Structure formats: C-alpha cells, structure tokens
Tab-separated table of C-alpha atoms in Angstrom:
chain	number	residue	atom	x	y	z
A	88	UNK	CA	0.000	0.000	0.000
A	89	UNK	CA	2.956	2.378	0.153
A	90	UNK	CA	3.551	4.471	3.258
A	91	UNK	CA	0.431	4.760	5.458
A	92	UNK	CA	0.897	8.514	5.820
A	93	UNK	CA	2.623	9.072	2.478
A	94	UNK	CA	-0.307	10.823	0.813
A	95	UNK	CA	-0.236	13.414	3.611
A	96	UNK	CA	3.545	13.828	3.658
A	97	UNK	CA	4.381	14.012	-0.039
A	98	UNK	CA	2.941	16.258	-2.734
A	99	UNK	CA	2.097	14.863	-6.150
A	100	UNK	CA	4.990	15.255	-8.572
A	101	UNK	CA	5.222	14.110	-12.162
A	102	UNK	CA	7.608	13.967	-15.085
A	103	UNK	CA	8.470	17.217	-16.831
A	104	UNK	CA	8.952	18.072	-20.501
A	105	UNK	CA	11.817	19.696	-22.315
A	106	UNK	CA	10.968	23.345	-23.090
A	107	UNK	CA	8.719	23.633	-26.140
A	108	UNK	CA	11.286	25.686	-28.050
A	109	UNK	CA	13.827	22.877	-27.632
A	110	UNK	CA	11.629	19.910	-28.406
A	111	UNK	CA	9.916	21.161	-31.581
A	112	UNK	CA	13.219	20.954	-33.459
A	113	UNK	CA	13.478	17.159	-33.143
A	114	UNK	CA	11.383	13.977	-33.155
A	115	UNK	CA	12.893	12.294	-30.094
A	116	UNK	CA	10.985	11.649	-26.889
A	117	UNK	CA	11.139	14.757	-24.724
A	118	UNK	CA	9.798	13.599	-21.357
A	119	UNK	CA	12.328	14.068	-18.542
A	120	UNK	CA	12.253	10.980	-16.285
A	121	UNK	CA	12.170	11.267	-12.517
A	122	UNK	CA	14.908	9.738	-10.359
A	123	UNK	CA	14.327	6.368	-8.695
A	124	UNK	CA	14.125	8.139	-5.348
A	125	UNK	CA	11.462	10.537	-6.602
A	126	UNK	CA	9.438	7.675	-8.104
A	127	UNK	CA	9.715	5.726	-4.853
A	128	UNK	CA	8.387	8.733	-2.961
A	129	UNK	CA	5.425	8.952	-5.321
A	130	UNK	CA	4.759	5.244	-4.761
A	131	UNK	CA	4.588	6.016	-1.050
A	132	UNK	CA	1.537	8.201	-1.702
A	133	UNK	CA	-0.595	5.154	-2.633
A	134	UNK	CA	-3.277	4.792	0.047
A	135	UNK	CA	-4.572	1.601	1.635
A	136	UNK	CA	-7.920	2.024	-0.143
A	137	UNK	CA	-10.671	-0.289	1.003
A	138	UNK	CA	-11.645	-0.578	-2.671
A	139	UNK	CA	-8.790	0.294	-5.085
A	140	UNK	CA	-10.817	1.939	-7.845
A	141	UNK	CA	-7.651	2.252	-9.925
A	142	UNK	CA	-8.187	-1.442	-10.777
A	143	UNK	CA	-11.555	-0.567	-12.257
A	144	UNK	CA	-10.172	2.421	-14.124
A	145	UNK	CA	-7.396	0.380	-15.766
A	146	UNK	CA	-8.617	-1.686	-18.762
A	147	UNK	CA	-5.929	-4.359	-18.208
A	148	UNK	CA	-6.708	-4.377	-14.464
A	149	UNK	CA	-3.138	-3.596	-13.444
A	150	UNK	CA	-2.440	-4.529	-9.819
A	151	UNK	CA	-1.459	-0.954	-9.140
A	152	UNK	CA	-1.298	-0.759	-5.313
A	153	UNK	CA	1.012	-3.786	-5.226
A	154	UNK	CA	3.660	-2.399	-7.542
A	155	UNK	CA	3.355	1.058	-6.000
A	156	UNK	CA	4.212	-0.535	-2.651
A	157	UNK	CA	7.103	-2.532	-4.129
A	158	UNK	CA	8.598	0.600	-5.704
A	159	UNK	CA	8.237	2.463	-2.404
A	160	UNK	CA	10.131	-0.361	-0.686
A	161	UNK	CA	12.792	-0.484	-3.409
A	162	UNK	CA	11.932	-3.942	-4.759
A	163	UNK	CA	11.855	-2.942	-8.423
A	164	UNK	CA	12.452	-6.452	-9.746
A	165	UNK	CA	9.328	-7.791	-8.050
A	166	UNK	CA	7.472	-4.710	-9.276
A	167	UNK	CA	8.118	-5.555	-12.942
A	168	UNK	CA	6.935	-9.136	-12.364
A	169	UNK	CA	3.638	-7.863	-10.933
A	170	UNK	CA	3.313	-5.289	-13.719
A	171	UNK	CA	3.946	-7.853	-16.458
A	172	UNK	CA	1.360	-10.204	-14.957
A	173	UNK	CA	-1.374	-7.989	-16.434
A	174	UNK	CA	0.327	-5.933	-19.158
A	175	UNK	CA	2.618	-7.227	-21.905
A	176	UNK	CA	3.848	-3.781	-22.939
A	177	UNK	CA	3.892	-1.292	-20.031
A	178	UNK	CA	6.502	0.820	-21.848
A	179	UNK	CA	3.782	1.627	-24.409
A	180	UNK	CA	1.024	2.441	-21.923
A	181	UNK	CA	3.472	4.252	-19.639
A	182	UNK	CA	4.013	6.725	-22.470
A	183	UNK	CA	0.782	7.065	-24.437
A	184	UNK	CA	-2.072	5.906	-22.198
A	185	UNK	CA	-4.314	8.762	-20.945
A	186	UNK	CA	-4.239	7.062	-17.521
A	187	UNK	CA	-7.885	6.377	-16.638
A	188	UNK	CA	-6.425	4.670	-13.550
A	189	UNK	CA	-5.368	8.075	-12.215
A	190	UNK	CA	-8.839	9.484	-12.795
A	191	UNK	CA	-10.162	6.599	-10.669
A	192	UNK	CA	-7.579	7.049	-7.899
A	193	UNK	CA	-9.135	7.930	-4.529
A	194	UNK	CA	-6.695	10.834	-4.198
A	195	UNK	CA	-8.171	12.278	-7.392
A	196	UNK	CA	-11.108	13.398	-5.275
A	197	UNK	CA	-8.705	16.207	-4.315
A	198	UNK	CA	-7.127	16.422	-7.777
A	199	UNK	CA	-3.917	14.856	-6.443
A	200	UNK	CA	-3.940	11.277	-7.773
A	201	UNK	CA	-0.935	9.007	-7.473
A	202	UNK	CA	1.299	9.377	-10.547
A	203	UNK	CA	0.500	5.811	-11.599
A	204	UNK	CA	1.473	6.198	-15.257
A	205	UNK	CA	4.890	7.628	-14.358
A	206	UNK	CA	5.577	4.842	-11.846
A	207	UNK	CA	4.561	2.226	-14.413
A	208	UNK	CA	6.913	3.672	-17.016
A	209	UNK	CA	9.769	3.943	-14.516
A	210	UNK	CA	9.386	0.292	-13.513
A	211	UNK	CA	9.585	-1.100	-17.031
A	212	UNK	CA	12.325	1.290	-18.192
A	213	UNK	CA	14.510	0.293	-15.247
A	214	UNK	CA	13.719	-3.375	-15.824
A	215	UNK	CA	15.019	-3.158	-19.400
A	216	UNK	CA	18.047	-1.226	-18.165
A	217	UNK	CA	18.867	-3.854	-15.546
A	218	UNK	CA	18.320	-6.794	-17.923
A	219	UNK	CA	15.434	-8.241	-15.919
A	220	UNK	CA	13.144	-8.643	-18.948
A	221	UNK	CA	13.917	-11.876	-20.751
A	222	UNK	CA	12.077	-14.068	-23.265
A	223	UNK	CA	9.610	-16.525	-21.750
A	224	UNK	CA	10.152	-19.574	-23.931
A	225	UNK	CA	7.574	-22.328	-23.339
A	226	UNK	CA	8.864	-25.640	-22.025
A	227	UNK	CA	6.877	-27.621	-24.585
A	228	UNK	CA	5.123	-26.934	-27.863
A	229	UNK	CA	1.469	-27.725	-28.517
A	230	UNK	CA	1.837	-28.542	-32.197
A	231	UNK	CA	-0.929	-26.003	-33.000
A	232	UNK	CA	-0.444	-23.196	-35.526
A	233	UNK	CA	-2.072	-19.782	-35.101
A	234	UNK	CA	-2.090	-16.868	-37.565
A	235	UNK	CA	-2.485	-13.359	-36.174
A	236	UNK	CA	-3.405	-10.657	-38.691
A	237	UNK	CA	-2.328	-7.156	-37.664
A	238	UNK	CA	0.686	-6.163	-35.581
A	239	UNK	CA	-0.756	-3.325	-33.519
A	240	UNK	CA	-0.971	-3.645	-29.729
A	241	UNK	CA	-3.849	-6.156	-29.875
A	242	UNK	CA	-2.076	-8.391	-32.384
A	243	UNK	CA	1.251	-8.161	-30.556
A	244	UNK	CA	-0.319	-9.017	-27.203
A	245	UNK	CA	-2.280	-11.949	-28.636
A	246	UNK	CA	0.777	-13.283	-30.475
A	247	UNK	CA	3.030	-13.088	-27.435
A	248	UNK	CA	0.533	-14.790	-25.131
A	249	UNK	CA	-0.177	-17.571	-27.627
A	250	UNK	CA	3.540	-18.184	-28.206
A	251	UNK	CA	4.098	-18.434	-24.467
A	252	UNK	CA	1.282	-20.993	-24.347
A	253	UNK	CA	3.361	-23.159	-26.696
A	254	UNK	CA	1.631	-22.529	-30.016
A	255	UNK	CA	3.444	-21.777	-33.259
A	256	UNK	CA	2.442	-18.192	-33.993
A	257	UNK	CA	2.805	-16.322	-37.279
A	258	UNK	CA	2.084	-12.578	-37.208
A	259	UNK	CA	1.116	-10.924	-40.500
A	260	UNK	CA	1.442	-7.173	-41.123
A	261	UNK	CA	0.476	-5.382	-44.340
A	262	UNK	CA	3.029	-2.578	-43.820
A	263	UNK	CA	6.777	-2.877	-44.243
A	264	UNK	CA	7.441	-2.820	-40.500
A	265	UNK	CA	5.828	-4.327	-37.431
A	266	UNK	CA	3.812	-2.183	-35.009
A	267	UNK	CA	0.633	-1.067	-36.736
A	268	UNK	CA	-0.579	2.247	-35.331
A	269	UNK	CA	2.273	2.193	-32.804
A	270	UNK	CA	4.828	2.235	-35.620
A	271	UNK	CA	3.555	4.867	-38.021
A	272	UNK	CA	0.409	6.393	-36.526
A	273	UNK	CA	1.880	7.624	-33.244
A	274	UNK	CA	4.712	10.140	-33.741
A	275	UNK	CA	8.229	9.207	-32.662
A	276	UNK	CA	8.331	12.094	-30.202
A	277	UNK	CA	5.601	10.346	-28.204
A	278	UNK	CA	6.805	6.765	-28.618
A	279	UNK	CA	10.315	5.770	-29.666
A	280	UNK	CA	10.182	2.883	-32.123
A	281	UNK	CA	13.188	1.283	-30.413
A	282	UNK	CA	10.646	0.111	-27.837
A	283	UNK	CA	8.767	-1.877	-30.498
A	284	UNK	CA	11.957	-3.371	-31.936
A	285	UNK	CA	13.083	-4.454	-28.483
A	286	UNK	CA	9.823	-6.309	-27.849
A	287	UNK	CA	10.024	-7.899	-31.299
A	288	UNK	CA	13.427	-9.350	-30.406
A	289	UNK	CA	11.937	-10.830	-27.238
A	290	UNK	CA	8.948	-12.249	-29.120
A	291	UNK	CA	11.120	-13.820	-31.844
A	292	UNK	CA	13.001	-15.760	-29.176
A	293	UNK	CA	9.669	-16.842	-27.714
A	294	UNK	CA	8.703	-18.292	-31.082
A	295	UNK	CA	6.704	-15.609	-32.913
A	296	UNK	CA	7.437	-15.377	-36.642
A	297	UNK	CA	6.864	-11.966	-38.215
A	298	UNK	CA	5.727	-11.434	-41.814
A	299	UNK	CA	5.704	-7.887	-43.210
A	300	UNK	CA	4.342	-6.631	-46.545
A	301	UNK	CA	1.720	-9.359	-46.150
A	302	UNK	CA	-1.687	-7.824	-46.836
A	303	UNK	CA	-4.203	-10.518	-46.035
A	304	UNK	CA	-7.170	-10.427	-48.386
A	305	UNK	CA	-5.166	-8.479	-50.972
A	306	UNK	CA	-1.779	-10.212	-51.414
A	307	UNK	CA	-2.623	-13.383	-49.485
A	308	UNK	CA	-6.119	-14.933	-49.546
A	309	UNK	CA	-7.730	-15.438	-46.157
A	310	UNK	CA	-8.645	-18.948	-47.225
A	311	UNK	CA	-4.971	-19.902	-47.303
A	312	UNK	CA	-4.667	-18.948	-43.638
A	313	UNK	CA	-7.745	-20.982	-42.768
A	314	UNK	CA	-6.252	-23.954	-44.585
A	315	UNK	CA	-2.747	-23.668	-43.100
A	316	UNK	CA	-3.509	-22.704	-39.490
A	317	UNK	CA	-5.581	-24.185	-36.690
A	318	UNK	CA	-6.884	-20.753	-35.657
A	319	UNK	CA	-6.815	-17.221	-37.031
A	320	UNK	CA	-6.936	-13.989	-35.009
A	321	UNK	CA	-8.112	-10.820	-36.748
A	322	UNK	CA	-6.477	-7.803	-35.081
A	323	UNK	CA	-6.313	-5.348	-37.956
A	324	UNK	CA	-7.590	-2.289	-36.129
A	325	UNK	CA	-10.164	0.318	-37.122
A	326	UNK	CA	-8.734	2.204	-40.081
A	327	UNK	CA	-11.667	3.561	-42.111
A	328	UNK	CA	-11.477	7.312	-41.409
A	329	UNK	CA	-14.549	9.459	-40.895
A	330	UNK	CA	-14.848	11.778	-43.884
A	331	UNK	CA	-16.384	15.231	-44.217
A	332	UNK	CA	-18.938	15.629	-47.016
A	333	UNK	CA	-18.948	19.382	-47.584
A	334	UNK	CA	-18.416	21.568	-50.671
A	335	UNK	CA	-14.772	21.801	-51.679
A	336	UNK	CA	-13.753	18.479	-50.097
A	337	UNK	CA	-12.074	17.469	-53.366
A	338	UNK	CA	-9.601	20.389	-53.303
A	339	UNK	CA	-5.939	19.475	-52.994
A	340	UNK	CA	-4.364	20.139	-49.615
A	341	UNK	CA	-7.106	18.338	-47.662
A	342	UNK	CA	-5.904	15.063	-46.181
A	343	UNK	CA	-6.856	12.468	-43.634
A	344	UNK	CA	-4.774	12.892	-40.507
A	345	UNK	CA	-3.355	9.372	-40.634
A	346	UNK	CA	-1.995	9.933	-44.153
A	347	UNK	CA	-0.171	13.019	-42.886
A	348	UNK	CA	1.180	11.272	-39.782
A	349	UNK	CA	2.160	8.042	-41.527
A	350	UNK	CA	4.160	9.717	-44.273
A	351	UNK	CA	5.973	11.854	-41.730
A	352	UNK	CA	6.751	8.860	-39.503
A	353	UNK	CA	8.112	6.882	-42.434
A	354	UNK	CA	10.504	9.690	-43.304
A	355	UNK	CA	11.553	10.176	-39.675
A	356	UNK	CA	12.250	6.440	-39.375
A	357	UNK	CA	14.453	6.413	-42.459
A	358	UNK	CA	12.086	5.158	-45.160
A	359	UNK	CA	12.249	7.064	-48.430
A	360	UNK	CA	9.184	9.224	-49.040
A	361	UNK	CA	9.340	11.404	-52.147
A	362	UNK	CA	8.596	15.114	-51.948
A	363	UNK	CA	5.546	14.584	-54.152
A	364	UNK	CA	4.162	11.991	-51.724
A	365	UNK	CA	5.176	13.768	-48.516
A	366	UNK	CA	2.630	16.125	-46.920
A	367	UNK	CA	4.477	19.162	-45.602
A	368	UNK	CA	3.113	21.815	-43.253
A	369	UNK	CA	6.118	24.093	-43.668
A	370	UNK	CA	5.112	27.739	-43.980
A	371	UNK	CA	1.398	26.899	-44.149
A	372	UNK	CA	-1.716	27.852	-42.252
A	373	UNK	CA	-2.792	24.462	-40.934
A	374	UNK	CA	-6.313	23.645	-39.744
A	375	UNK	CA	-6.858	20.407	-37.854
A	376	UNK	CA	-10.490	19.254	-37.692
A	377	UNK	CA	-11.028	17.104	-34.608
A	378	UNK	CA	-10.086	17.611	-30.977
A	379	UNK	CA	-8.799	14.144	-30.020
A	380	UNK	CA	-5.376	12.542	-29.693
A	381	UNK	CA	-4.898	12.132	-33.446
A	382	UNK	CA	-5.568	15.828	-33.936
A	383	UNK	CA	-3.072	16.608	-31.182
A	384	UNK	CA	-0.435	14.478	-32.930
A	385	UNK	CA	-1.055	16.465	-36.119
A	386	UNK	CA	-0.447	19.690	-34.200
A	387	UNK	CA	2.878	18.484	-32.812
A	388	UNK	CA	3.991	17.246	-36.214
A	389	UNK	CA	2.921	20.443	-38.018
A	390	UNK	CA	4.840	22.562	-35.512
A	391	UNK	CA	7.955	20.462	-36.131
A	392	UNK	CA	7.526	21.036	-39.863
A	393	UNK	CA	7.537	24.785	-39.288
A	394	UNK	CA	3.879	25.641	-39.923
A	395	UNK	CA	3.029	29.342	-40.089
A	396	UNK	CA	-0.018	28.787	-37.867
A	397	UNK	CA	-1.977	25.848	-36.485
A	398	UNK	CA	-5.669	25.968	-35.598
A	399	UNK	CA	-7.612	23.050	-34.132
A	400	UNK	CA	-11.389	23.107	-34.384
A	401	UNK	CA	-13.849	20.923	-32.498
A	402	UNK	CA	-17.595	20.686	-33.131
A	403	UNK	CA	-18.430	19.902	-29.490
A	404	UNK	CA	-18.696	22.260	-26.524
A	405	UNK	CA	-15.573	23.362	-24.701
A	406	UNK	CA	-15.225	20.991	-21.719
A	407	UNK	CA	-15.280	22.439	-18.211
A	408	UNK	CA	-11.928	23.220	-16.612
A	409	UNK	CA	-12.947	21.146	-13.598
A	410	UNK	CA	-15.358	18.218	-13.423
A	411	UNK	CA	-17.896	17.658	-10.651
A	412	UNK	CA	-16.241	14.843	-8.710
A	413	UNK	CA	-19.512	13.864	-7.075
A	414	UNK	CA	-21.009	13.110	-10.486
A	415	UNK	CA	-18.020	11.628	-12.310
A	416	UNK	CA	-15.543	9.921	-9.970
A	417	UNK	CA	-14.244	7.221	-10.358
A	418	UNK	CA	-15.184	7.255	-14.062
A	419	UNK	CA	-13.251	9.082	-16.776
A	420	UNK	CA	-14.423	12.706	-16.646
A	421	UNK	CA	-15.133	15.138	-19.441
A	422	UNK	CA	-12.802	18.016	-18.633
A	423	UNK	CA	-10.530	20.402	-20.501
A	424	UNK	CA	-7.159	18.819	-21.193
A	425	UNK	CA	-4.165	20.363	-22.929
A	426	UNK	CA	-1.683	18.020	-24.578
A	427	UNK	CA	2.043	18.612	-24.883
A	428	UNK	CA	1.542	19.267	-28.606
A	429	UNK	CA	-1.140	21.871	-27.932
A	430	UNK	CA	1.222	23.542	-25.458
A	431	UNK	CA	3.762	23.894	-28.273
A	432	UNK	CA	1.486	26.300	-30.070
A	433	UNK	CA	-1.974	26.254	-31.622
A	434	UNK	CA	-5.276	28.086	-31.465
A	435	UNK	CA	-8.173	25.949	-30.251
A	436	UNK	CA	-11.786	26.628	-31.203
A	437	UNK	CA	-14.930	24.862	-29.985
A	438	UNK	CA	-18.520	24.666	-31.273
A	439	UNK	CA	-17.244	25.014	-34.828
A	440	UNK	CA	-18.938	23.184	-37.730
A	441	UNK	CA	-17.183	23.113	-41.111
A	442	UNK	CA	-19.504	24.263	-43.899
A	443	UNK	CA	-17.119	24.070	-46.850
A	444	UNK	CA	-13.677	24.771	-48.274
A	445	UNK	CA	-12.546	27.585	-50.539
A	446	UNK	CA	-9.892	27.006	-53.206
A	447	UNK	CA	-7.735	29.036	-55.542
A	448	UNK	CA	-7.584	28.865	-59.315
A	449	UNK	CA	-5.126	25.970	-59.139
A	450	UNK	CA	-7.647	23.896	-57.213
A	451	UNK	CA	-5.810	24.071	-53.899
A	452	UNK	CA	-7.510	24.828	-50.595
A	453	UNK	CA	-6.947	28.302	-49.195
A	454	UNK	CA	-9.751	28.709	-46.688
A	455	UNK	CA	-12.256	26.918	-44.477
A	456	UNK	CA	-15.792	28.255	-44.078
A	457	UNK	CA	-17.471	27.586	-40.761
A	458	UNK	CA	-20.356	28.462	-38.511
A	459	UNK	CA	-20.767	28.184	-34.764
A	460	UNK	CA	-23.180	25.686	-33.246
A	461	UNK	CA	-24.812	25.074	-29.888
A	462	UNK	CA	-25.939	21.790	-28.353
A	463	UNK	CA	-29.249	21.169	-26.626
A	464	UNK	CA	-30.453	18.066	-24.827
A	465	UNK	CA	-33.775	16.846	-26.224
A	466	UNK	CA	-36.348	14.275	-25.144
A	467	UNK	CA	-34.779	10.881	-24.485
A	468	UNK	CA	-31.492	12.422	-23.335
A	469	UNK	CA	-29.973	12.838	-26.778
A	470	UNK	CA	-28.074	15.963	-27.773
A	471	UNK	CA	-29.100	17.964	-30.810
A	472	UNK	CA	-26.956	20.468	-32.679
A	473	UNK	CA	-28.300	23.856	-33.793
A	474	UNK	CA	-26.466	26.488	-35.849
A	475	UNK	CA	-25.958	29.916	-34.299
A	476	UNK	CA	-27.490	32.552	-36.626
A	477	UNK	CA	-25.072	34.956	-38.327
A	478	UNK	CA	-22.032	33.218	-36.819
A	479	UNK	CA	-20.259	32.253	-40.037
A	480	UNK	CA	-16.616	32.931	-40.662
A	481	UNK	CA	-13.603	31.820	-42.633
A	482	UNK	CA	-10.181	30.553	-41.561
A	483	UNK	CA	-7.028	30.680	-43.625
A	484	UNK	CA	-6.155	27.136	-44.548
A	485	UNK	CA	-3.327	26.002	-46.828
A	486	UNK	CA	-3.417	22.506	-45.318
A	487	UNK	CA	-6.462	20.829	-43.758
A	488	UNK	CA	-6.122	17.627	-41.744
A	489	UNK	CA	-9.221	15.545	-41.011
A	490	UNK	CA	-8.797	13.977	-37.563
A	491	UNK	CA	-12.396	13.054	-36.796
A	492	UNK	CA	-11.819	9.453	-35.816
A	493	UNK	CA	-12.472	6.126	-37.492
A	494	UNK	CA	-15.835	4.538	-38.248
A	495	UNK	CA	-14.907	0.835	-38.516
A	496	UNK	CA	-12.242	-1.495	-39.935
A	497	UNK	CA	-11.513	-1.398	-43.643
A	498	UNK	CA	-13.899	-3.867	-45.264
A	499	UNK	CA	-12.151	-4.161	-48.619
A	500	UNK	CA	-9.976	-7.240	-48.836
A	501	UNK	CA	-9.905	-9.550	-45.826
A	502	UNK	CA	-13.298	-8.791	-44.298
A	503	UNK	CA	-15.049	-8.687	-47.661
A	504	UNK	CA	-13.536	-12.070	-48.582
A	505	UNK	CA	-14.594	-13.616	-45.277
A	506	UNK	CA	-18.104	-12.236	-45.609
A	507	UNK	CA	-18.427	-13.644	-49.113
A	508	UNK	CA	-16.809	-17.039	-48.571
A	509	UNK	CA	-17.575	-17.819	-44.919
A	510	UNK	CA	-20.465	-15.565	-43.880
A	511	UNK	CA	-18.511	-13.406	-41.420
A	512	UNK	CA	-20.957	-11.216	-39.498
A	513	UNK	CA	-20.499	-7.544	-38.670
A	514	UNK	CA	-22.165	-5.530	-35.927
A	515	UNK	CA	-24.395	-2.508	-36.710
A	516	UNK	CA	-21.363	-0.201	-36.594
A	517	UNK	CA	-19.443	-2.223	-39.184
A	518	UNK	CA	-17.037	-3.905	-36.740
A	519	UNK	CA	-16.439	-7.649	-36.747
A	520	UNK	CA	-19.168	-9.134	-34.587
A	521	UNK	CA	-18.423	-11.057	-31.423
A	522	UNK	CA	-20.374	-11.788	-28.265
A	523	UNK	CA	-20.023	-9.233	-25.499
A	524	UNK	CA	-18.642	-11.329	-22.644
A	525	UNK	CA	-17.414	-14.742	-21.596
A	526	UNK	CA	-14.881	-16.949	-23.433
A	527	UNK	CA	-16.899	-16.611	-26.652
A	528	UNK	CA	-16.490	-12.820	-26.644
A	529	UNK	CA	-13.643	-13.028	-29.124
A	530	UNK	CA	-15.150	-15.700	-31.382
A	531	UNK	CA	-16.502	-14.544	-34.707
A	532	UNK	CA	-19.372	-16.171	-36.565
A	533	UNK	CA	-16.801	-18.256	-38.466
A	534	UNK	CA	-15.469	-21.357	-36.724
A	535	UNK	CA	-11.796	-21.023	-35.848
A	536	UNK	CA	-11.600	-17.284	-36.513
A	537	UNK	CA	-11.291	-14.885	-33.589
A	538	UNK	CA	-11.143	-11.093	-33.422
A	539	UNK	CA	-9.633	-8.596	-30.980
A	540	UNK	CA	-8.871	-4.915	-30.587
A	541	UNK	CA	-10.369	-2.001	-32.473
A	542	UNK	CA	-11.532	-4.310	-35.263
A	543	UNK	CA	-13.934	-5.871	-32.732
A	544	UNK	CA	-14.771	-3.081	-30.271
A	545	UNK	CA	-14.273	0.017	-32.412
A	546	UNK	CA	-11.741	2.817	-32.150
A	547	UNK	CA	-10.280	2.867	-28.661
A	548	UNK	CA	-7.109	3.131	-26.567
A	549	UNK	CA	-3.849	1.187	-26.812
A	550	UNK	CA	-4.445	-0.174	-23.315
A	551	UNK	CA	-7.833	-1.556	-24.403
A	552	UNK	CA	-6.163	-3.198	-27.404
A	553	UNK	CA	-3.640	-4.923	-25.126
A	554	UNK	CA	-6.458	-6.181	-22.901
A	555	UNK	CA	-8.358	-7.462	-25.932
A	556	UNK	CA	-5.278	-9.217	-27.316
A	557	UNK	CA	-4.580	-10.949	-24.012
A	558	UNK	CA	-8.152	-12.094	-23.514
A	559	UNK	CA	-8.480	-13.214	-27.112
A	560	UNK	CA	-5.321	-15.298	-26.723
A	561	UNK	CA	-6.880	-17.055	-23.751
A	562	UNK	CA	-10.042	-17.746	-25.768
A	563	UNK	CA	-7.994	-19.172	-28.656
A	564	UNK	CA	-5.876	-21.286	-26.315
A	565	UNK	CA	-8.981	-22.701	-24.602
A	566	UNK	CA	-10.594	-23.436	-27.982
A	567	UNK	CA	-7.496	-25.258	-29.225
A	568	UNK	CA	-6.642	-27.159	-26.051
A	569	UNK	CA	-9.928	-27.463	-24.163
A	570	UNK	CA	-8.618	-25.307	-21.324
A	571	UNK	CA	-6.185	-22.424	-20.796
A	572	UNK	CA	-3.753	-21.375	-18.099
A	573	UNK	CA	-3.159	-17.990	-19.710
A	574	UNK	CA	-3.937	-14.996	-17.524
A	575	UNK	CA	-6.731	-12.718	-18.621
C-alpha cells in the first residue's frame, strides 16, 4: 500500500517536458524521467484504499497498489513481475495511455492522484536497463499453428501470449514494418520505435514469426490462412477514417490525418518518401479538424515542420476546466485537457462546424468556411446540434487535416472475402461481430476465426487493445486445447 501517511507527507509530482522551443526541433521523446528516489516517494503516496478503484479504471486491471508498494520499498524487480502479470507492454502504456487509472484514484477526489502512469513507465524502463526482462520460452510446444493478422498492440499481445502458451504463432502485417498504429500512426516524439523493436526481439526468441508486406485479403487470400492454421486472429484495427462531405472536399491540400502522420513517420524512421508523396506543413496555415489525440499528434507534427499557424477546431462544446467529482468519480471525466503538442502552439476553437472549403484557381484549398453551433439536450437524453445565426466565418487554410476518428475497420480485402466465402458477421457499426462477454467474446461467426482490438470493439485506446489481445489469446488457447492457463 505504500507508506500509510505518504499521501499526507508528499505532494504529487510528475515527469516534466523539455521546453517547447527545444523539443519542436526534433522527433525524439522529450519527457524528462524522474529519479528512482522521486518515483519511490510517489509510490509512497498510494493509500490503503478499502476498494482500489484504480483497478476498475485500468482496462488491463493492473495490480497498481502492489507495484506502487514494491517501488516504495525499493523492490523494483518484483514490481516488474507484478506489472507484467497484467500488461505485456507497459513501456507503451506508460508513455501514451491517458491514464484512466489516475482518474479513478481515490486521491483524485482532491485532484492529487498518485502518478500511476509515471511509476509504471519507470518500472519497465529500469527493468530493461537492468536486464530483468527476458524471453519466456515455453517448455513444450502444442503442435498447434495460429495466424495473427495485424501487428498493432492487440495483435502483438495476442501473439506473445499464444507463443508463451506453446503454439506456433505467425504474425502478418500489411506494412513494411511491425507495429501497426504504434509504428507509423503515433509520432516518434511520443513513442520511440526502439521500444517496439526491443519487444520484437523478445517475441522472436519466444517463437513468434513476423511477416511484413503481407496484406491478407489483398496479397494473401484469407482462405490460405484458414487452410494452413488451426486458428486465425483478426487484429487489424479500425482504419476507415470518418470523412467530411462538404463543398470543396475534393480540393488538394485536404488530407486524412493518418496519411499526414504516416508519411511523416516513415521519413523520420528512415524510409524514403518522395517530396511529391510527402505532406508538408512548412510555412502553411494548418487547420486540424477534430479535438482528439490524433488531432493533437497532427499539431505536434505540423509545428515540427515549421507551420506558419496551427488551428484546431472541435464541433463539441468546450469541456469544463474542472469536473464535478460527485457526479463523475471514479469514471473518466469530461474536462478540458491540454496536450504537450497543444502547449507547443496552436489556437483551439470549440462549437465550430465546417460548412465548406474555398480554393484558388489551381484547385488548392486556401480557406475553411465555418459556422458556430450550440448543443441542446432533447427528449430521451440525446443531444441535438443547432447552428448559431449569423455566426459564419472563414479561416485561412493552406493545409487541412481531417482527424475526426475512425468509423470501422476497412472492409475491402480480408473482411469482404470472409463475408463472401464464410459468412462473417459484422455488428451494426461495421465492426467484426463477437459476443459481449465470456470466453466466446472473441469468437466470430466463423469457426476457428477470432477477433480482438479495435476491429472488434471500435476505435479505442492502446491499453484496451492490449487487454483485448490478451483475452483473445486465452479464448484461442482454450478453444485449441480445451482449457487455458493464460492470464486474462
């Protein structure tokens, strides 16, 4: 539990960032770690809660009080064992998770939650440094073959768990490198790709075989996987972006956010991207449509390009600066948050609906027309949007990035083939359908095919993808062997 009086003795402290002026000139991680002594002191703040709501807040159900206590007592090696018992990749979540566990912390009632995310990251970073993290090679092999499609966090977690259970696992990725969204969708300044490569080395020793440039349903028929493997896991993510059907959408200079981020990440990571293909924000007035994490990543990337200005617009109301704890705790609250990228420089606008784009004679975007909106709750509890009269305006826009989320997985290719040849069912939102709970939650309507991550549950967090991958692996293992000893 940490120190019984620690939460009264020690103030909350967290990691700091390099100054914005220093970090926008590079793509390296810029978080300044805390010393082991400082992290240990923060672990001491963990209370002996009668009900540790942080467990509920964490999608992978991390045993947070236990490793907080171990860090406080200086037993870092035991701490990484407890941390790994629920999370395959804490170095990912310790960097890019929004930390719903901290929102659920009892000390958050006073806005002073334990710095759980920082402690988690410190544990795993020290464990790698000390050489405590080693491959977990199974003592015996099952003789079963499993194909995992998609190498994002869900696919990686499922593959690692299944390999440790003794199955022969082949992981297929359509891109040229392993990692999915972690590799190219999340900028390097938020997540160093060395972390992915290091886990890949561990997983190879554990028996996972990686296949890149292998686009299932396009280059490789799904039926060949069904014929060659005892089970197939679909973990391809949710990649169909939400579009904006307004006048002028066909002008050049308007791109989906993930196209912008992916091309930049490829160049940063040393892959050749021609100038014609690359999307540059240098010297441009950039407008980012969408107020979420993807939009924030676009802001940070545009600032590193040297954009003339960056504006982020959001159609929803501006969140309150402070939530009502009595109504929200221990759930994730709707409150105003400012990301490190937003701190680096951008104008943020709320209640803004895009009405159209204005172009020049060359057919390139040069402005965004908008109007303000207000939201009213109607009968049944739903919210309804109404335009504000005479509130129209226009923003300068040489580059527009659509960061409005993803609607469902891409259906073309793998899913379309499975629907046609095997009757794969989708849910009403266009995701691959699976039951909602129990061991069958990750089974699809096709015998021997399972699904996990955003492809099953819809666009979500990396930590949810890891949970889904782990639980799906257990379901596959139980289906193959009649029982499973894998942790959920």
